[in-house]
Amino acid sequence: MNEWKHLFKLDPAKDISDEQLDKLCESGTDAIIVGGTDHVTLDGVLDLLSRIRRHTVPCILEISTMDALTPGFDYYYIPMVMNSTEKKWMMDIQHQAIKQYKEIMNWDEIFVEGYCILNEQAKAFTKTKCELPNMDDVIAYAYMAEHVFHLPIFYLEYSGTYGDPELVKQVKSQLNDTLLFYGGGIENSLQAAEMKEHADAIIVGNSIYTNFKQALKTVKAVND
Ligand code: 1GP
């Protein structure tokens, strides 16, 4: 995982053809994340899992609801929303999940992500009652992710809009051990390369559904 540069994120609530899914899986991307904010169902998750599993690419479930949790993924990502104003999204739902499932949890497969959501229009921003942080706030969250919580991943989430490369650069300069993931608004090779300059890995989501050809090209852009 430390070497990963590029991940696609598929939303179980959205349709994708077999042909497109095959192309994503064989594109050279490092992994496919299955995850979304709204209407995530077990059926939707299982459908994607079974189709991704025809390929060798690692697949990850990013857990947003316990109702859609299933074995069979290579890895499980658990988001903790650091800039949420409610403790629920940082601590309580994770606490409940661990209370219920800790006996069967395999920590070799589970990675906690310190999320910082930076697009006020994003569904996840509203749902988790986030507060928009300024640059100094974000830097402090990144510092906390590494030094206070020792999280494996700090995730700058601009979901739906292209973020500020300068902020990504500043955040990266704070991190040594914690990986920096960037996701949000990457629609072409240029943007992919620009964000990958600073982030350890970029995540491409929505453009899979809006401009498939360009989305596919982002893999090559970060590997050249
Ligand atoms: C969403 O960070 C990912 O969780 C990717 O964002 O959908 O805007 O590409 P986009």
GROMACS .gro file of C-alpha atoms and ligand atoms in nm:
model
  234
    1MET     CA    1   0.000   0.000   0.000
    2ASN     CA    2   0.291   0.235   0.067
    3GLU     CA    3   0.380   0.230  -0.300
    4TRP     CA    4   0.031   0.299  -0.428
    5LYS     CA    5  -0.005   0.607  -0.646
    6HIS     CA    6  -0.348   0.580  -0.800
    7LEU     CA    7  -0.685   0.440  -0.693
    8PHE     CA    8  -1.026   0.444  -0.853
    9LYS     CA    9  -1.329   0.482  -0.625
   10LEU     CA   10  -1.650   0.316  -0.742
   11ASP     CA   11  -1.984   0.415  -0.596
   12PRO     CA   12  -2.210   0.113  -0.529
   13ALA     CA   13  -2.513   0.337  -0.587
   14LYS     CA   14  -2.409   0.409  -0.947
   15ASP     CA   15  -2.420   0.187  -1.255
   16ILE     CA   16  -2.114   0.089  -1.450
   17SER     CA   17  -2.098  -0.146  -1.748
   18ASP     CA   18  -1.893  -0.467  -1.742
   19GLU     CA   19  -1.683  -0.331  -2.025
   20GLN     CA   20  -1.592  -0.016  -1.833
   21LEU     CA   21  -1.533  -0.202  -1.510
   22ASP     CA   22  -1.297  -0.443  -1.686
   23LYS     CA   23  -1.104  -0.151  -1.832
   24LEU     CA   24  -1.065   0.013  -1.489
   25CYS     CA   25  -0.949  -0.311  -1.329
   26GLU     CA   26  -0.693  -0.376  -1.604
   27SER     CA   27  -0.581  -0.012  -1.630
   28GLY     CA   28  -0.277  -0.047  -1.407
   29THR     CA   29  -0.442   0.135  -1.117
   30ASP     CA   30  -0.310   0.018  -0.782
   31ALA     CA   31  -0.646  -0.062  -0.625
   32ILE     CA   32  -1.019  -0.012  -0.652
   33ILE     CA   33  -1.208   0.138  -0.359
   34VAL     CA   34  -1.578   0.065  -0.324
   35GLY     CA   35  -1.740   0.346  -0.132
   36GLY     CA   36  -2.003   0.617  -0.135
   37THR     CA   37  -2.208   0.843   0.086
   38ASP     CA   38  -2.574   0.788  -0.005
   39HIS     CA   39  -2.778   0.479  -0.091
   40VAL     CA   40  -2.496   0.236  -0.021
   41THR     CA   41  -2.658  -0.108   0.003
   42LEU     CA   42  -2.522  -0.457   0.060
   43ASP     CA   43  -2.655  -0.560  -0.282
   44GLY     CA   44  -2.471  -0.276  -0.452
   45VAL     CA   45  -2.147  -0.355  -0.268
   46LEU     CA   46  -2.170  -0.730  -0.342
   47ASP     CA   47  -2.241  -0.666  -0.707
   48LEU     CA   48  -1.924  -0.458  -0.747
   49LEU     CA   49  -1.718  -0.697  -0.534
   50SER     CA   50  -1.809  -1.001  -0.745
   51ARG     CA   51  -1.733  -0.817  -1.069
   52ILE     CA   52  -1.402  -0.668  -0.949
   53ARG     CA   53  -1.301  -1.011  -0.823
   54ARG     CA   54  -1.275  -1.139  -1.181
   55HIS     CA   55  -0.950  -0.942  -1.187
   56THR     CA   56  -0.637  -0.945  -0.975
   57VAL     CA   57  -0.645  -0.576  -0.876
   58PRO     CA   58  -0.671  -0.529  -0.496
   59CYS     CA   59  -1.015  -0.416  -0.381
   60ILE     CA   60  -1.101  -0.217  -0.076
   61LEU     CA   61  -1.428  -0.146   0.099
   62GLU     CA   62  -1.446   0.203   0.246
   63ILE     CA   63  -1.702   0.158   0.520
   64SER     CA   64  -1.974   0.419   0.534
   65THR     CA   65  -2.253   0.206   0.677
   66MET     CA   66  -2.249  -0.113   0.880
   67ASP     CA   67  -2.547  -0.238   0.677
   68ALA     CA   68  -2.328  -0.288   0.371
   69LEU     CA   69  -2.036  -0.461   0.540
   70THR     CA   70  -1.926  -0.793   0.393
   71PRO     CA   71  -1.622  -1.021   0.398
   72GLY     CA   72  -1.432  -1.078   0.075
   73PHE     CA   73  -1.244  -0.753   0.025
   74ASP     CA   74  -0.865  -0.737   0.045
   75TYR     CA   75  -0.872  -0.433   0.269
   76TYR     CA   76  -1.118  -0.226   0.470
   77TYR     CA   77  -1.080   0.148   0.517
   78ILE     CA   78  -1.248   0.313   0.814
   79PRO     CA   79  -1.292   0.690   0.783
   80MET     CA   80  -1.267   0.915   1.087
   81VAL     CA   81  -1.384   1.264   0.994
   82MET     CA   82  -1.146   1.495   1.175
   83ASN     CA   83  -1.319   1.822   1.084
   84SER     CA   84  -1.666   1.703   1.178
   85THR     CA   85  -1.831   1.909   1.452
   86GLU     CA   86  -1.987   1.590   1.589
   87LYS     CA   87  -1.789   1.332   1.784
   88LYS     CA   88  -2.012   1.069   1.628
   89TRP     CA   89  -1.824   1.082   1.295
   90MET     CA   90  -1.479   1.087   1.448
   91MET     CA   91  -1.523   0.832   1.724
   92ASP     CA   92  -1.867   0.697   1.808
   93ILE     CA   93  -1.967   0.494   1.502
   94GLN     CA   94  -1.619   0.341   1.497
   95HIS     CA   95  -1.656   0.266   1.868
   96GLN     CA   96  -1.987   0.090   1.810
   97ALA     CA   97  -1.847  -0.113   1.520
   98ILE     CA   98  -1.547  -0.226   1.722
   99LYS     CA   99  -1.764  -0.316   2.019
  100GLN     CA  100  -1.972  -0.538   1.796
  101TYR     CA  101  -1.711  -0.688   1.566
  102LYS     CA  102  -1.373  -0.677   1.738
  103GLU     CA  103  -1.349  -1.055   1.775
  104ILE     CA  104  -1.359  -1.104   1.399
  105MET     CA  105  -1.163  -0.795   1.294
  106ASN     CA  106  -0.833  -0.866   1.122
  107TRP     CA  107  -0.614  -0.561   1.167
  108ASP     CA  108  -0.382  -0.667   0.884
  109GLU     CA  109  -0.668  -0.579   0.650
  110ILE     CA  110  -0.803  -0.270   0.825
  111PHE     CA  111  -0.673   0.083   0.783
  112VAL     CA  112  -0.811   0.393   0.948
  113GLU     CA  113  -0.820   0.711   0.742
  114GLY     CA  114  -0.810   1.055   0.900
  115TYR     CA  115  -1.052   1.238   0.674
  116CYS     CA  116  -1.053   1.612   0.624
  117ILE     CA  117  -1.344   1.718   0.404
  118LEU     CA  118  -1.284   2.046   0.224
  119ASN     CA  119  -1.574   2.088  -0.017
  120GLU     CA  120  -1.874   2.246   0.151
  121GLN     CA  121  -2.097   2.122  -0.134
  122ALA     CA  122  -1.998   1.757  -0.087
  123LYS     CA  123  -2.267   1.526   0.048
  124ALA     CA  124  -2.022   1.386   0.300
  125PHE     CA  125  -1.946   1.738   0.428
  126THR     CA  126  -2.312   1.804   0.510
  127LYS     CA  127  -2.388   1.456   0.632
  128THR     CA  128  -2.103   1.454   0.881
  129LYS     CA  129  -2.166   1.817   0.983
  130CYS     CA  130  -1.821   1.940   0.892
  131GLU     CA  131  -1.673   2.279   0.954
  132LEU     CA  132  -1.457   2.425   0.678
  133PRO     CA  133  -1.100   2.445   0.807
  134ASN     CA  134  -0.842   2.700   0.690
  135MET     CA  135  -0.491   2.602   0.583
  136ASP     CA  136  -0.350   2.615   0.937
  137ASP     CA  137  -0.637   2.400   1.064
  138VAL     CA  138  -0.578   2.140   0.794
  139ILE     CA  139  -0.207   2.130   0.868
  140ALA     CA  140  -0.283   2.077   1.236
  141TYR     CA  141  -0.525   1.792   1.151
  142ALA     CA  142  -0.256   1.629   0.938
  143TYR     CA  143  -0.007   1.668   1.223
  144MET     CA  144  -0.257   1.511   1.463
  145ALA     CA  145  -0.326   1.224   1.222
  146GLU     CA  146   0.041   1.136   1.228
  147HIS     CA  147   0.158   1.227   1.577
  148VAL     CA  148  -0.150   1.196   1.796
  149PHE     CA  149  -0.344   0.913   1.632
  150HIS     CA  150  -0.064   0.744   1.432
  151LEU     CA  151  -0.303   0.688   1.144
  152PRO     CA  152  -0.176   0.513   0.831
  153ILE     CA  153  -0.365   0.752   0.599
  154PHE     CA  154  -0.460   1.121   0.600
  155TYR     CA  155  -0.724   1.184   0.332
  156LEU     CA  156  -0.776   1.530   0.185
  157GLU     CA  157  -1.130   1.496   0.053
  158TYR     CA  158  -1.254   1.755  -0.197
  159SER     CA  159  -1.514   1.513  -0.339
  160GLY     CA  160  -1.684   1.676  -0.638
  161THR     CA  161  -1.448   1.970  -0.680
  162TYR     CA  162  -1.083   2.017  -0.766
  163GLY     CA  163  -0.881   2.127  -0.466
  164ASP     CA  164  -0.590   2.356  -0.392
  165PRO     CA  165  -0.254   2.204  -0.494
  166GLU     CA  166  -0.070   2.446  -0.265
  167LEU     CA  167  -0.261   2.314   0.036
  168VAL     CA  168  -0.182   1.957  -0.067
  169LYS     CA  169   0.186   2.053  -0.088
  170GLN     CA  170   0.181   2.218   0.257
  171VAL     CA  171   0.009   1.919   0.412
  172LYS     CA  172   0.252   1.675   0.255
  173SER     CA  173   0.542   1.867   0.408
  174GLN     CA  174   0.400   1.784   0.754
  175LEU     CA  175   0.381   1.411   0.702
  176ASN     CA  176   0.656   1.152   0.726
  177ASP     CA  177   0.490   0.824   0.818
  178THR     CA  178   0.122   0.887   0.748
  179LEU     CA  179   0.035   0.853   0.379
  180LEU     CA  180  -0.136   1.146   0.212
  181PHE     CA  181  -0.434   1.058  -0.007
  182TYR     CA  182  -0.593   1.324  -0.225
  183GLY     CA  183  -0.940   1.287  -0.378
  184GLY     CA  184  -1.169   1.534  -0.549
  185GLY     CA  185  -1.252   1.665  -0.893
  186ILE     CA  186  -0.974   1.492  -1.086
  187GLU     CA  187  -1.105   1.482  -1.442
  188ASN     CA  188  -0.795   1.462  -1.658
  189SER     CA  189  -0.427   1.369  -1.675
  190LEU     CA  190  -0.305   1.717  -1.599
  191GLN     CA  191  -0.495   1.738  -1.272
  192ALA     CA  192  -0.393   1.385  -1.179
  193ALA     CA  193  -0.026   1.466  -1.230
  194GLU     CA  194  -0.055   1.799  -1.047
  195MET     CA  195  -0.203   1.645  -0.732
  196LYS     CA  196   0.026   1.344  -0.745
  197GLU     CA  197   0.324   1.584  -0.730
  198HIS     CA  198   0.244   1.624  -0.361
  199ALA     CA  199   0.007   1.348  -0.253
  200ASP     CA  200   0.128   0.992  -0.209
  201ALA     CA  201  -0.180   0.866  -0.389
  202ILE     CA  202  -0.471   1.020  -0.577
  203ILE     CA  203  -0.825   0.889  -0.588
  204VAL     CA  204  -1.042   0.930  -0.898
  205GLY     CA  205  -1.415   0.887  -0.847
  206ASN     CA  206  -1.685   1.087  -1.017
  207SER     CA  207  -1.516   1.135  -1.354
  208ILE     CA  208  -1.541   0.757  -1.407
  209TYR     CA  209  -1.913   0.824  -1.450
  210THR     CA  210  -1.893   1.158  -1.631
  211ASN     CA  211  -1.592   1.124  -1.862
  212PHE     CA  212  -1.471   0.767  -1.866
  213LYS     CA  213  -1.198   0.807  -2.127
  214GLN     CA  214  -1.030   1.092  -1.943
  215ALA     CA  215  -1.066   0.915  -1.610
  216LEU     CA  216  -0.889   0.610  -1.748
  217LYS     CA  217  -0.597   0.823  -1.866
  218THR     CA  218  -0.526   0.946  -1.512
  219VAL     CA  219  -0.355   0.613  -1.437
  220LYS     CA  220  -0.085   0.668  -1.693
  221ALA     CA  221  -0.048   1.032  -1.587
  222VAL     CA  222   0.075   0.940  -1.240
  223ASN     CA  223   0.299   0.659  -1.361
  224ASP     CA  224   0.494   0.849  -1.628
  2251GP     C1  225  -1.447   1.077  -0.339
  2251GP     O1  226  -1.221   1.147  -0.306
  2251GP     C2  227  -1.305   1.076  -0.390
  2251GP     O2  228  -1.453   1.021  -0.213
  2251GP     C3  229  -1.293   1.119  -0.531
  2251GP     O3  230  -1.353   1.244  -0.555
  2251GP     O4  231  -1.551   1.183  -0.691
  2251GP     O5  232  -1.458   1.416  -0.698
  2251GP     O6  233  -1.333   1.225  -0.801
  2251GP     P1  234  -1.429   1.269  -0.693
   0.00000   0.00000   0.00000
